[in-house]
Amino acid sequence: MNTQPFRDPYRQGRPGEAARQAAARILSGPHLSVLSTANPDGSPQASVILVKPDGDDVLFSTIKGRRKTANMQRDPRVSLLVHSLSAEGELSYAAISGAVELTDDPSGAFHQVMYDLHMGGATPPPEPGAERLIVRLRPDRVYAPPAFTS
């Protein structure tokens, strides 16, 4: 019988640069992204979103008045989970945390860029009266678990 205490291999992730490289690799291929913000009462709010890497930063689009937008305007600290959906079946993810900056996108041009990138150039659905914003996540911490070995 094994009497050694369990040592969680995921307690410490990959070192900083290796974690950033893992996140960049995930973002460069098919992936799922989930943004977490904090509601006014401190409870979490999560949204599946489409993202685009921009150097070390991550960009996405949102609309004024949405819960996640109001949360980010009140408290710019967010966490973004990116999960690989690679065809090779690699199971990997990274958590990117940092502060966001929101800027106006009056023409919605960036929203179309995201549709070009993630939806094969489809035209976004009409959004009468929507005020689009571009969100820039500037990472201050990236976590990626150690590579799985069997």
mmCIF file of C-alpha atoms in Angstrom, residues 31-124:
data_model
loop_
_atom_site.group_PDB
_atom_site.id
_atom_site.type_symbol
_atom_site.label_atom_id
_atom_site.label_comp_id
_atom_site.label_asym_id
_atom_site.label_seq_id
_atom_site.Cartn_x
_atom_site.Cartn_y
_atom_site.Cartn_z
ATOM 1 C CA HIS A 31 -9.934 26.800 -29.321
ATOM 2 C CA LEU A 32 -12.724 27.675 -26.924
ATOM 3 C CA SER A 33 -12.437 30.850 -24.819
ATOM 4 C CA VAL A 34 -14.319 31.615 -21.607
ATOM 5 C CA LEU A 35 -14.088 35.079 -20.036
ATOM 6 C CA SER A 36 -14.675 35.463 -16.292
ATOM 7 C CA THR A 37 -15.551 38.792 -14.713
ATOM 8 C CA ALA A 38 -16.810 39.747 -11.256
ATOM 9 C CA ASN A 39 -20.412 40.812 -10.668
ATOM 10 C CA PRO A 40 -21.046 43.742 -8.287
ATOM 11 C CA ASP A 41 -21.709 41.295 -5.431
ATOM 12 C CA GLY A 42 -18.398 39.513 -6.103
ATOM 13 C CA SER A 43 -19.955 36.427 -7.680
ATOM 14 C CA PRO A 44 -18.389 35.197 -10.926
ATOM 15 C CA GLN A 45 -19.855 35.809 -14.372
ATOM 16 C CA ALA A 46 -18.616 33.710 -17.322
ATOM 17 C CA SER A 47 -19.103 34.208 -21.058
ATOM 18 C CA VAL A 48 -17.986 32.148 -24.043
ATOM 19 C CA ILE A 49 -16.324 34.634 -26.409
ATOM 20 C CA LEU A 50 -14.312 34.821 -29.640
ATOM 21 C CA VAL A 51 -10.780 36.164 -29.180
ATOM 22 C CA LYS A 52 -7.818 37.192 -31.310
ATOM 23 C CA PRO A 53 -4.199 37.353 -30.158
ATOM 24 C CA ASP A 54 -2.397 40.658 -30.742
ATOM 25 C CA GLY A 55 1.229 40.239 -29.707
ATOM 26 C CA ASP A 56 1.139 39.419 -26.000
ATOM 27 C CA ASP A 57 -2.363 40.894 -25.658
ATOM 28 C CA VAL A 58 -5.732 39.303 -26.438
ATOM 29 C CA LEU A 59 -8.526 41.212 -28.198
ATOM 30 C CA PHE A 60 -12.275 40.642 -28.308
ATOM 31 C CA SER A 61 -15.456 42.544 -29.065
ATOM 32 C CA THR A 62 -18.419 43.306 -26.827
ATOM 33 C CA ILE A 63 -21.465 45.566 -26.614
ATOM 34 C CA LYS A 64 -22.122 48.370 -24.133
ATOM 35 C CA GLY A 65 -24.776 47.400 -21.602
ATOM 36 C CA ARG A 66 -23.973 43.692 -21.395
ATOM 37 C CA ARG A 67 -23.290 42.247 -17.949
ATOM 38 C CA LYS A 68 -19.668 41.363 -18.772
ATOM 39 C CA THR A 69 -19.109 44.858 -20.183
ATOM 40 C CA ALA A 70 -20.525 46.569 -17.085
ATOM 41 C CA ASN A 71 -18.395 44.276 -14.915
ATOM 42 C CA MET A 72 -15.218 45.130 -16.864
ATOM 43 C CA GLN A 73 -15.974 48.866 -16.722
ATOM 44 C CA ARG A 74 -16.383 48.647 -12.938
ATOM 45 C CA ASP A 75 -13.470 46.237 -12.329
ATOM 46 C CA PRO A 76 -11.065 45.692 -15.242
ATOM 47 C CA ARG A 77 -9.508 42.538 -13.746
ATOM 48 C CA VAL A 78 -10.526 39.450 -15.719
ATOM 49 C CA SER A 79 -9.518 35.870 -16.332
ATOM 50 C CA LEU A 80 -9.659 34.194 -19.722
ATOM 51 C CA LEU A 81 -9.580 30.407 -20.040
ATOM 52 C CA VAL A 82 -8.490 29.154 -23.467
ATOM 53 C CA HIS A 83 -8.910 25.457 -24.228
ATOM 54 C CA SER A 84 -7.408 23.724 -27.241
ATOM 55 C CA LEU A 85 -9.759 22.019 -29.678
ATOM 56 C CA SER A 86 -6.959 20.661 -31.841
ATOM 57 C CA ALA A 87 -7.669 17.802 -34.223
ATOM 58 C CA GLU A 88 -4.751 15.867 -32.727
ATOM 59 C CA GLY A 89 -6.778 15.457 -29.548
ATOM 60 C CA GLU A 90 -4.272 17.367 -27.426
ATOM 61 C CA LEU A 91 -5.887 18.258 -24.119
ATOM 62 C CA SER A 92 -4.418 21.571 -23.059
ATOM 63 C CA TYR A 93 -5.583 24.835 -21.636
ATOM 64 C CA ALA A 94 -4.206 28.096 -20.309
ATOM 65 C CA ALA A 95 -5.616 30.707 -17.961
ATOM 66 C CA ILE A 96 -4.719 34.296 -18.810
ATOM 67 C CA SER A 97 -5.332 36.939 -16.134
ATOM 68 C CA GLY A 98 -4.924 40.678 -16.301
ATOM 69 C CA ALA A 99 -6.617 44.017 -16.737
ATOM 70 C CA VAL A 100 -8.642 45.066 -19.763
ATOM 71 C CA GLU A 101 -8.916 48.343 -21.648
ATOM 72 C CA LEU A 102 -12.146 49.134 -23.524
ATOM 73 C CA THR A 103 -12.234 51.399 -26.594
ATOM 74 C CA ASP A 104 -15.098 52.388 -28.851
ATOM 75 C CA ASP A 105 -15.606 50.570 -32.168
ATOM 76 C CA PRO A 106 -18.286 52.854 -33.690
ATOM 77 C CA SER A 107 -18.283 51.210 -37.121
ATOM 78 C CA GLY A 108 -18.170 47.661 -35.733
ATOM 79 C CA ALA A 109 -15.183 46.993 -38.019
ATOM 80 C CA PHE A 110 -13.378 44.892 -35.427
ATOM 81 C CA HIS A 111 -16.506 42.787 -34.907
ATOM 82 C CA GLN A 112 -16.356 41.972 -38.639
ATOM 83 C CA VAL A 113 -12.650 41.080 -38.270
ATOM 84 C CA MET A 114 -13.658 38.565 -35.608
ATOM 85 C CA TYR A 115 -16.373 37.117 -37.867
ATOM 86 C CA ASP A 116 -13.850 36.845 -40.695
ATOM 87 C CA LEU A 117 -11.444 35.009 -38.417
ATOM 88 C CA HIS A 118 -13.858 32.708 -36.562
ATOM 89 C CA MET A 119 -16.965 32.462 -38.751
ATOM 90 C CA GLY A 120 -15.433 32.153 -42.222
ATOM 91 C CA GLY A 121 -16.296 35.729 -43.211
ATOM 92 C CA ALA A 122 -20.004 35.471 -42.471
ATOM 93 C CA THR A 123 -21.876 38.710 -41.946
ATOM 94 C CA PRO A 124 -22.647 39.312 -38.269
#
